[in-house]
Coordinates of C-alpha atoms (C1' of nucleotides) in Angstrom, one line a residue:
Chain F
X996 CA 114.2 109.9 63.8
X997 CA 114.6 113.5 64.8
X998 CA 110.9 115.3 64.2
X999 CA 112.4 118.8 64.9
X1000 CA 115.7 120.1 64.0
X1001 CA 116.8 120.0 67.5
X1002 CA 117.5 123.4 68.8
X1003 CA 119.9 121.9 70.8
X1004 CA 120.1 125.0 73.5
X1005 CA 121.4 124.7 76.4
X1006 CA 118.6 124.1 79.6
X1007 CA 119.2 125.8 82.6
X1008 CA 119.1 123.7 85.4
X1009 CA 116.4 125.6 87.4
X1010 CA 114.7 125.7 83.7
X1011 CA 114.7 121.9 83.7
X1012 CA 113.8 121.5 87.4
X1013 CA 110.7 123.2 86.6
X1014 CA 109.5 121.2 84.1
X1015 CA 108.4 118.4 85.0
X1016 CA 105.8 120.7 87.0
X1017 CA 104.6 122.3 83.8
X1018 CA 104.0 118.8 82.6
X1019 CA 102.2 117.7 85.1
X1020 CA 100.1 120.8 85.0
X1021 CA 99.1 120.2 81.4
X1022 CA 98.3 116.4 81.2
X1023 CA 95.6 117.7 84.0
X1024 CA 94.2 120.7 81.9
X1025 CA 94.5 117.7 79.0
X1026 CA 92.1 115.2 81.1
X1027 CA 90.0 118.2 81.4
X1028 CA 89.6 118.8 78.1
X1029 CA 91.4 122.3 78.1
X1030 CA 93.5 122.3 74.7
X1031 CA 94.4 126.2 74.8
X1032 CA 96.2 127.9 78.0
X1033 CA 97.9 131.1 78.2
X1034 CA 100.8 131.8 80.1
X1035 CA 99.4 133.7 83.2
X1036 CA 97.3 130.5 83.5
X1037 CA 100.0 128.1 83.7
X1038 CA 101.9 130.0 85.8
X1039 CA 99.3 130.4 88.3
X1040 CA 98.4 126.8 88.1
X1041 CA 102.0 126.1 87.9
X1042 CA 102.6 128.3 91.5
X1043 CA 105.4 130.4 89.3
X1044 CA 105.0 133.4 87.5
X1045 CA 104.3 134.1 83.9
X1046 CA 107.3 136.3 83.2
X1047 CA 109.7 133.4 84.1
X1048 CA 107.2 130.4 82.6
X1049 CA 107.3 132.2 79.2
X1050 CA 111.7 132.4 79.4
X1051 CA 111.4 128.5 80.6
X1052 CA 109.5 127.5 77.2
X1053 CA 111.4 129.9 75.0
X1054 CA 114.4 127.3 75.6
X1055 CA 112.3 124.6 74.3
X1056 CA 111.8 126.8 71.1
X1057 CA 108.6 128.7 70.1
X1058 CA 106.0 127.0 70.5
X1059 CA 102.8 129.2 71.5
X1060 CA 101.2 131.5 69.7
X1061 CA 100.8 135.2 69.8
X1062 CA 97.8 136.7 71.0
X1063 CA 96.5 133.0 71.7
X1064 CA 98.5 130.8 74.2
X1065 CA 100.5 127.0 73.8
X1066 CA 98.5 124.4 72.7
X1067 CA 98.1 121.9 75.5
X1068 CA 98.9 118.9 74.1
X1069 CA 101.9 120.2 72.0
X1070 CA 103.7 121.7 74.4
X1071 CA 102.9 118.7 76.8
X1072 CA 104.7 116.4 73.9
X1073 CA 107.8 119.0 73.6
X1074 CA 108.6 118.8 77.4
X1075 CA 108.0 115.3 77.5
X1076 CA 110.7 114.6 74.5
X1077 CA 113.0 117.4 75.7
X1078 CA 112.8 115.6 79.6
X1079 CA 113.9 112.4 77.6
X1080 CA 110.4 110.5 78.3
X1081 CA 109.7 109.3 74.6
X1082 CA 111.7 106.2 75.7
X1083 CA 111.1 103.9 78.2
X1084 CA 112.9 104.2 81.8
X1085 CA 112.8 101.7 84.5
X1086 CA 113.4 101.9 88.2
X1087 CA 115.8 99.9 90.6
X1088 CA 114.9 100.5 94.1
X1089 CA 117.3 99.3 96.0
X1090 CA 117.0 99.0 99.8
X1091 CA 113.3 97.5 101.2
X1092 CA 113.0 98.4 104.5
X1093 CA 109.9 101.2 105.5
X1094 CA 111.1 103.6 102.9
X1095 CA 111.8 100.9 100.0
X1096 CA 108.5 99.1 100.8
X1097 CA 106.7 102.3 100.5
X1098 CA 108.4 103.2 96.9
X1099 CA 107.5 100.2 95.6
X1100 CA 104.3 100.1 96.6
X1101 CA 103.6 103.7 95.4
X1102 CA 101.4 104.5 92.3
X1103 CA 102.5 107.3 91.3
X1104 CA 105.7 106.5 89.8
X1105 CA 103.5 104.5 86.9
X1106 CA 101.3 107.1 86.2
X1107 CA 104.0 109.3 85.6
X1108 CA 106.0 107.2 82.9
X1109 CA 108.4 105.3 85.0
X1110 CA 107.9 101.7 85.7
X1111 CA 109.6 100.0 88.7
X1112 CA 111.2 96.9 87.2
X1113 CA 113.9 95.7 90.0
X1114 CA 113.7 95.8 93.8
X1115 CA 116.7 94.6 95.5
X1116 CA 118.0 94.2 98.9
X1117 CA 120.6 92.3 100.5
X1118 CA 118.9 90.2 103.2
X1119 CA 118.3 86.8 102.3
X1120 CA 115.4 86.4 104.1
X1121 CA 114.0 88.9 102.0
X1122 CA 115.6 88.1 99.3
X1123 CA 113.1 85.7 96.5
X1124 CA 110.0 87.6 98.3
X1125 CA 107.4 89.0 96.9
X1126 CA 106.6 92.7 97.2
X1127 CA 103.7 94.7 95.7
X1128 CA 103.7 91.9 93.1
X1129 CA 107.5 91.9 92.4
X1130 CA 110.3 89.3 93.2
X1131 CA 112.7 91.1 95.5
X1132 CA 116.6 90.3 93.8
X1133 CA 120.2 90.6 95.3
X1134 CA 122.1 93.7 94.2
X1135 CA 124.8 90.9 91.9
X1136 CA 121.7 90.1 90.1
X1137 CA 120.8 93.9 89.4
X1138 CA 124.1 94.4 88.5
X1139 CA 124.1 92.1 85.3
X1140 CA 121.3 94.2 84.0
X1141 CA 121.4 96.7 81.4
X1142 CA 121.8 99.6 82.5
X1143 CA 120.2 101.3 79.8
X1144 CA 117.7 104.0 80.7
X1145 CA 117.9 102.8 84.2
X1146 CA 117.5 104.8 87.1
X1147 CA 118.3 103.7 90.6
X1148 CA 116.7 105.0 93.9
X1149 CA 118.8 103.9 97.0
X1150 CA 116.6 104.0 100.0
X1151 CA 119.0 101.7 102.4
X1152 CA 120.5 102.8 105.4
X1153 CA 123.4 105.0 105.6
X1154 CA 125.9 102.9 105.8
X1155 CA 125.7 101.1 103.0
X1156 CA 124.7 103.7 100.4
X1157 CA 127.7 104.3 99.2
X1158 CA 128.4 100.7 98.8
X1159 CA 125.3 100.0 96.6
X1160 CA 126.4 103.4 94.4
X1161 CA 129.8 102.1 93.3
X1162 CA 128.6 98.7 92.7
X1163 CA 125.6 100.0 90.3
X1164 CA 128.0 102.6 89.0
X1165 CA 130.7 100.4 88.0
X1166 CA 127.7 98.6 86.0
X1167 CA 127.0 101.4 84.2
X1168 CA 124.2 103.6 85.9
X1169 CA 124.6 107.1 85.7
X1170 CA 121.0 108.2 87.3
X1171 CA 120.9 108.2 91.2
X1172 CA 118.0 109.2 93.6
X1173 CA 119.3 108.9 96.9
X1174 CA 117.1 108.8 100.0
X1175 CA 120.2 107.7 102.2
X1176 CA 120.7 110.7 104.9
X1177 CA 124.9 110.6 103.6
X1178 CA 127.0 112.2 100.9
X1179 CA 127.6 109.8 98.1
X1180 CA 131.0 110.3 96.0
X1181 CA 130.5 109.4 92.4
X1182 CA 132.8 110.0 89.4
X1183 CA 132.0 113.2 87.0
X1184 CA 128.7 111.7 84.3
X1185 CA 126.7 110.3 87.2
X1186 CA 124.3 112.1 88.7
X1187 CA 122.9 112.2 91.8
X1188 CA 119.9 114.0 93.4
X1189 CA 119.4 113.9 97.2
X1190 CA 116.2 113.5 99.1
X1191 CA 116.3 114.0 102.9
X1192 CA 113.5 114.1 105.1
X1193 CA 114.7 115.0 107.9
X1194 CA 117.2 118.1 105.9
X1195 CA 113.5 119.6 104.9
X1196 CA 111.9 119.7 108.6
X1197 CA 115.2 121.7 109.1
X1198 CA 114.5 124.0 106.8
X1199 CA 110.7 124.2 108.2
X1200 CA 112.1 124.5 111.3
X1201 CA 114.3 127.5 110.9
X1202 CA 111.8 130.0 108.7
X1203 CA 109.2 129.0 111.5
X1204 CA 111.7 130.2 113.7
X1205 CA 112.8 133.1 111.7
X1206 CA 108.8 134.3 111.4
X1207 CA 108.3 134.2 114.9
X1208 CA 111.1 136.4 116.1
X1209 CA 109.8 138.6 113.3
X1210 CA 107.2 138.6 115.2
X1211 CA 108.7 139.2 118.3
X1212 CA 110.1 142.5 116.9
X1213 CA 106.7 144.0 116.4
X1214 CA 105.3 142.3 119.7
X1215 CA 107.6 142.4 122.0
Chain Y
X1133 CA 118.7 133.0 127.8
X1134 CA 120.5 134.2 124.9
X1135 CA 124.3 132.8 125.0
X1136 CA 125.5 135.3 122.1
X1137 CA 123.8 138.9 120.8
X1138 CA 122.0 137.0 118.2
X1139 CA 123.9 138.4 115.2
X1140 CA 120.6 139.0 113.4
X1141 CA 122.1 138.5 109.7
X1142 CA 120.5 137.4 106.4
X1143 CA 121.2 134.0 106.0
X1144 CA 120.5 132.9 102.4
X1145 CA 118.5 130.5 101.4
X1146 CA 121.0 128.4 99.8
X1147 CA 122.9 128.6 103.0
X1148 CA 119.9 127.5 105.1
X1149 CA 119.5 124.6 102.5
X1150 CA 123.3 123.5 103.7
X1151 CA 123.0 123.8 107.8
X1152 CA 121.5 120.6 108.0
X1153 CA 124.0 118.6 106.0
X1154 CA 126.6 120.6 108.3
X1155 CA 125.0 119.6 111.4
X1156 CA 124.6 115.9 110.3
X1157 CA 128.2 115.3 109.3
X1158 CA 129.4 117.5 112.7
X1159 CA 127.1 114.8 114.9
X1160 CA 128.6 112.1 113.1
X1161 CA 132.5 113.7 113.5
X1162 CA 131.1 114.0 117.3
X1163 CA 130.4 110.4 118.2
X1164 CA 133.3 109.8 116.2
X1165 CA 135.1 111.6 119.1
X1166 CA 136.3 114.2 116.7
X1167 CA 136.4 117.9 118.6
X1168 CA 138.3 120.1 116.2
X1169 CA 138.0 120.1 112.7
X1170 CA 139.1 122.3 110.0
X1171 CA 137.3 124.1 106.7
X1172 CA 138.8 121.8 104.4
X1173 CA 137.7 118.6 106.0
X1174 CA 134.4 119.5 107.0
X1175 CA 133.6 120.6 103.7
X1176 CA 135.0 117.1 102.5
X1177 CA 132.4 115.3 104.5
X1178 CA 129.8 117.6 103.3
X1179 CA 130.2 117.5 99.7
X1180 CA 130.9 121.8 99.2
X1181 CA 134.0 123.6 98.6
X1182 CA 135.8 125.2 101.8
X1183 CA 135.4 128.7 100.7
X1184 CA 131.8 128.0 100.5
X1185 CA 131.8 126.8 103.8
X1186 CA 133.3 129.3 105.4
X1187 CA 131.2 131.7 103.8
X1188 CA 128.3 129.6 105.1
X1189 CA 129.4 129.5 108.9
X1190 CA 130.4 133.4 108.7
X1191 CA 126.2 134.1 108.3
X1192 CA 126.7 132.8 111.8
X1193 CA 129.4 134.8 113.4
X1194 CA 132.8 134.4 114.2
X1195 CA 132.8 130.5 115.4
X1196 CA 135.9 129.2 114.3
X1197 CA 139.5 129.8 115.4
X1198 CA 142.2 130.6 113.4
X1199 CA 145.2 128.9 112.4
X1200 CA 143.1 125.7 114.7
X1201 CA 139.7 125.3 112.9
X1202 CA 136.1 124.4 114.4
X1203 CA 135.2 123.1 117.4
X1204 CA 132.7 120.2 116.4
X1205 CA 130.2 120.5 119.6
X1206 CA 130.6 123.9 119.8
X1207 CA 129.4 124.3 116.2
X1208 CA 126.9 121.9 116.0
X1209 CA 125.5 123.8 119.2
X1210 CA 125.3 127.2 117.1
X1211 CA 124.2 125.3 114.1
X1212 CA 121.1 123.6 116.1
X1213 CA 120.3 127.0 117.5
X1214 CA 120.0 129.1 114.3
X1215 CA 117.7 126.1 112.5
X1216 CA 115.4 126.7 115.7
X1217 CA 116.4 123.0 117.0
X1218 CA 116.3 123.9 120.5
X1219 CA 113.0 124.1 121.1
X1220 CA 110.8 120.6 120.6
X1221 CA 109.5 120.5 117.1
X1222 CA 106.3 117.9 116.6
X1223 CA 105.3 116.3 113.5
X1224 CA 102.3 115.0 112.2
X1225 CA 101.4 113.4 108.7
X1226 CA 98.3 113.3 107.0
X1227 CA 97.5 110.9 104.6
X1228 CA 97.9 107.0 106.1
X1229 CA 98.4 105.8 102.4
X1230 CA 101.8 103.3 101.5
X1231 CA 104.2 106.6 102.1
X1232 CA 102.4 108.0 104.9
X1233 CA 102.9 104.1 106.2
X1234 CA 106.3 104.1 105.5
X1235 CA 107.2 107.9 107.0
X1236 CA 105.1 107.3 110.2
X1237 CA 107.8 103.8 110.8
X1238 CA 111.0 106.0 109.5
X1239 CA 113.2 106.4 112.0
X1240 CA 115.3 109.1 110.7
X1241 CA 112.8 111.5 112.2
X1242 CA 113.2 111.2 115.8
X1243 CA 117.7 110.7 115.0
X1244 CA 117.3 114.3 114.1
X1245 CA 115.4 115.7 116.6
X1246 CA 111.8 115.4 115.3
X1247 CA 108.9 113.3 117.4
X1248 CA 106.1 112.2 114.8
X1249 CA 103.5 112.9 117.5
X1250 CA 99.9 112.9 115.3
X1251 CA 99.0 110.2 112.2
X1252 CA 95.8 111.5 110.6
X1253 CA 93.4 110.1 108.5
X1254 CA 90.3 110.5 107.2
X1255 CA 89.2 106.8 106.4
X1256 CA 87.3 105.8 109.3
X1257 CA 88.3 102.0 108.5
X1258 CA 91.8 103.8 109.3
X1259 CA 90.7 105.9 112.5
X1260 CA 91.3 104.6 115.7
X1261 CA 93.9 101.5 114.6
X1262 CA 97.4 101.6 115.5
X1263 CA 100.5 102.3 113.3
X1264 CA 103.8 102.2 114.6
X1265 CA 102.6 102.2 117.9
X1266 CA 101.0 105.8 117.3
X1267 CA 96.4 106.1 117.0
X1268 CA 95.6 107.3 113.8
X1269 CA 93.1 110.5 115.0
X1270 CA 90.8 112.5 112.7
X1271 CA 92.0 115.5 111.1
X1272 CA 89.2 117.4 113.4
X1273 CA 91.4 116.0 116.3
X1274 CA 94.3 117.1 114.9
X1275 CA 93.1 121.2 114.4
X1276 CA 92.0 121.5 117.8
X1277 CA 95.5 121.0 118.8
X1278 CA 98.4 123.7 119.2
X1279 CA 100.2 124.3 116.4
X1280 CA 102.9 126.3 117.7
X1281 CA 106.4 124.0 116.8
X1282 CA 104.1 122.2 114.4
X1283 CA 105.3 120.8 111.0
X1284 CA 102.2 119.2 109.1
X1285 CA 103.4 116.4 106.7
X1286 CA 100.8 115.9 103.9
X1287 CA 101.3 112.3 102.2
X1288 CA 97.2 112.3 100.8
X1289 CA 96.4 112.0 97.6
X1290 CA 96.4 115.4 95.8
X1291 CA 93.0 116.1 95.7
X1292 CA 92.5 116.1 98.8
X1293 CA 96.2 117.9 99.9
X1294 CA 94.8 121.6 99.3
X1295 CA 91.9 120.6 101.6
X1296 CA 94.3 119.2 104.3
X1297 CA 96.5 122.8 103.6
X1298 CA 93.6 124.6 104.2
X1299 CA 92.2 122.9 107.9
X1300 CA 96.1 123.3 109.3
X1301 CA 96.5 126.4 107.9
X1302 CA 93.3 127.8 109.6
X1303 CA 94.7 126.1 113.0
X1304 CA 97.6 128.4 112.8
X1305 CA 100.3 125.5 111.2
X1306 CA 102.8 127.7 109.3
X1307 CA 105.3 124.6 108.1
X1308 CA 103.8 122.0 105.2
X1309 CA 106.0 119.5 103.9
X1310 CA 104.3 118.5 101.1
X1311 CA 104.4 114.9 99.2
X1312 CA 101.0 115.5 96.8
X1313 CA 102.4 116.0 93.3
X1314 CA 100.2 119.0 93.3
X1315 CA 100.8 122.6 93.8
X1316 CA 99.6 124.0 97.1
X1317 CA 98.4 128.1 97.8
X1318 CA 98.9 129.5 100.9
X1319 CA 98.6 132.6 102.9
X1320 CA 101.6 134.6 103.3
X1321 CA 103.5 133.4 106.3
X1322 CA 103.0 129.5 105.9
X1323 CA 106.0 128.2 104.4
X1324 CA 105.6 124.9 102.1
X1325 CA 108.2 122.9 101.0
X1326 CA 107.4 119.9 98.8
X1327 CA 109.4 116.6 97.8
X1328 CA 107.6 115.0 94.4
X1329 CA 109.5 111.9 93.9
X1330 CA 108.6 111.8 90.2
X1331 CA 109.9 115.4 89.8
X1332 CA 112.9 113.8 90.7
X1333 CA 113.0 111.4 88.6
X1334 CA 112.6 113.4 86.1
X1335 CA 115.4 115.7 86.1
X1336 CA 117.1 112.1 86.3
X1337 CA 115.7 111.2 83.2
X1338 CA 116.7 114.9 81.5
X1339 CA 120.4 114.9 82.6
X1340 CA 120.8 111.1 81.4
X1341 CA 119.3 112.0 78.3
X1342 CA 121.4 115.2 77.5
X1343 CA 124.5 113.1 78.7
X1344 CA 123.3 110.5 76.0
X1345 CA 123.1 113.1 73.2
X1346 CA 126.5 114.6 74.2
X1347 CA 128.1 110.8 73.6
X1348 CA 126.5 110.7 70.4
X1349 CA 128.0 113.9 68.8
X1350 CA 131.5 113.1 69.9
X1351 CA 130.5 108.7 69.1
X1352 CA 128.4 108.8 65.7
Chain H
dA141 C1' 91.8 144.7 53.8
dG142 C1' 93.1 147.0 57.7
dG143 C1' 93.1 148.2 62.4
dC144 C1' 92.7 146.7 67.2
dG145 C1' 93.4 144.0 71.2
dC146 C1' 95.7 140.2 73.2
dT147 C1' 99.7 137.2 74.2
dT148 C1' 104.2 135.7 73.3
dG149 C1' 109.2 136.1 73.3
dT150 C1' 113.2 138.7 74.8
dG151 C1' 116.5 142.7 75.8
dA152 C1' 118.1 144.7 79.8
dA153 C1' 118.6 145.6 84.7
dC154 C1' 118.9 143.5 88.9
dA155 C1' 119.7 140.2 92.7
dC156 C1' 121.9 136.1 94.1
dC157 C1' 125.4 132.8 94.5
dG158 C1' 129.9 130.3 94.2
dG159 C1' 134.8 130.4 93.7
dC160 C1' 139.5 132.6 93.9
dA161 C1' 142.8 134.6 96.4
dC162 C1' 144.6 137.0 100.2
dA163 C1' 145.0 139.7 104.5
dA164 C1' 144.0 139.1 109.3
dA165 C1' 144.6 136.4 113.3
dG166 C1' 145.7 132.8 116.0
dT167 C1' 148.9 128.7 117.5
dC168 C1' 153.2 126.3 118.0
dG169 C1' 158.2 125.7 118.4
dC170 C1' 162.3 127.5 120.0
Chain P
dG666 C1' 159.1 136.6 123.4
dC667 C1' 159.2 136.1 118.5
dG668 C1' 159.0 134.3 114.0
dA669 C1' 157.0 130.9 111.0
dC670 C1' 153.1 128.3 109.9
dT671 C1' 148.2 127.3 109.6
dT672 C1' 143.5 128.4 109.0
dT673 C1' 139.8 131.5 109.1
dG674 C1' 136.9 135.3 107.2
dT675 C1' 136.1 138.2 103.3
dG676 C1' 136.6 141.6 99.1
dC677 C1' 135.9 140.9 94.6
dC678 C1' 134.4 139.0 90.3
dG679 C1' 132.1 136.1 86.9
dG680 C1' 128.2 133.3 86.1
dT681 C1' 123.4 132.2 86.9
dG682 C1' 118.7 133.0 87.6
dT683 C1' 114.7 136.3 88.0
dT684 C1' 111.9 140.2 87.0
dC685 C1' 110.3 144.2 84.5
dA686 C1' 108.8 146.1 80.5
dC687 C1' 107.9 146.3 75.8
dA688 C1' 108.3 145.4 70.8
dA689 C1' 106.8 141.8 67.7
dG690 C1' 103.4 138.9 66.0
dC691 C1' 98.9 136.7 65.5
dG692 C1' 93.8 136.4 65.2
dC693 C1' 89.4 138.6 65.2
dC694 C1' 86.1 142.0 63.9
dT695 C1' 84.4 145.3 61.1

DNA sequence: AGGCGCTTGTGAACACCGGCACAAAGTCGC
DNA sequence: GCGACTTTGTGCCGGTGTTCACAAGCGCCT
């Protein structure tokens, strides 16, 4: 099954964070027809620079060529397999109020290899609806699911967050996208990535603030 | 109007990155009716170790008391102040698609101290209606505003976010949240931050993969 | 066939960050 | 007033990530 004798390196974690980016940069020079890039290209369509693209592929093994660049639709394969996209993943949303609406409704989870299969929420008026062409299921029913590949985006409200992680924990999931403004606790092989709005205007905020007393140095 | 002599310190990235997630859990410890609380328990709530903490609030100055701990209000206070909160920060978000939808209804903005005060779009179907009780303007509208406290939320497609980067940029907006899966070039000065929900997903997909493979050499 | 120019892959230095462990400093009880 | 206890703030170190700079390798041209 395995088409390369698996390097098995180990990623670092700012390595792997970056490439999805790379991917995404290549299937666009792919639709464009480009089959040959060079690492100062990338990187500059990439927003990182080429030093530190060319260390990020090296973990993935060698695969450009000297004096040429990476061919495009290679290396888009490689970090495809190496981000675990060769099989299929599915999507639980779980949580349909604005955020959960909008997530469901959104495109560009599909276009990107992951398709949304459950949408769950609690209310029983919402509950056997339809949204964006999908019957909306209690959280027992996602729970008797396989949990296989599955990856679950919790987009309820704070309060119940944690609640919704142990019960699609204990069933198995180990993938967790949390939009929830809380801390969730979660046993050691699940993990969890964060995603707070409001947490990134904060960090807006301050540099904004930062850069104008900067200013204020020079200007007084 | 200065309460302390503004420590001036490098505060680290990483640390920035944190504040937030100490100032959430200190309001909740605050309604709670919570007024001192130590290292150890605030780090607790906040998912860090308590050295790392401390390290964290010592970019700050000198806030907590020995042998006692934190004062929650007065923390939070200091907190607010150094992520620029005092002052009224405005948001507006471009791009009226299914997230913009969703982000201009989310009420976790205004609970943190952020009034969405502009929705812009460019569909003139779009321009002029209502959404959550807020007119969708123009982006022309929007650039002949003041940008000074101004965070510019792009949720457009991505070939249009550069173009949306550009007009705020040129209006003197130096905070971007961005939501286009694209990358975005700026001058020097504007500080963009972006949240690309199939990044996330991603990574997701990596770790569950790796943690897959790891099973497997232990399991054949 | 051989040299030349271009690009990759990586050794090494550097900056950053997280954690341990402990001294400094304050409170509480008597 | 003083000693014991508690908790902060920080010096130090090991690991991680980033950048520079260059040798190695590949294709092209003559």
């Amino acid at each position: 099954m395995s088409t390369a004798p698996a390097p098995r390196r180990e990623i670092p974690d700012a390595t792997v964070a970056r490439l999805p980016v790379y991917l995404r940069v290549l299937r666009t020079l792919l639709a464009d027809g480009v089959d040959v890039v060079s690492s100062e290209e990338l990187a500059e369509a990439a927003g990182v620079r080429s030093a530190g693209l060319r260390r990020d592929l090296s973990y993935l093994g060698s695969y450009g060529v000297r004096g040429v660049g990476y061919d495009v639709a290679r290396l888009a394969d490689e970090i495809a397999r190496e981000l675990g996209l060769t099989q299929d993943r599915f999507v639980a949303i779980v949580g349909m109020g604005n955020l959960g609406h909008a997530l469901a409704a959104y495109s560009g989870f599909a276009t990107r290899g992951f398709e949304v299969r459950w949408l769950v929420d609690n209310d029983p008026a919402i509950v056997g609806t339809q949204i964006a062409e999908r019957c909306v299921v209690a959280l027992e029913e996602l729970t008797r699911q396989d949990p296989d590949g599955l990856i679950v985006v919790i987009a309820t409200p704070p309060a119940q967050a944690q609640d919704v992680a142990d019960a699609v924990v204990a069933m198995g999931v180990r993938s967790i996208l949390n939009f929830a403004p809380c801390v969730l606790t979660v046993p050691d092989g699940v993990e969890v990535r964060k995603v707070d709005l409001a947490t990134e205007l904060q960090i807006l905020a301050f540099h904004e603030q930062r850069g104008r007393d900067d200013l204020r140095e020079v200007n007084p």
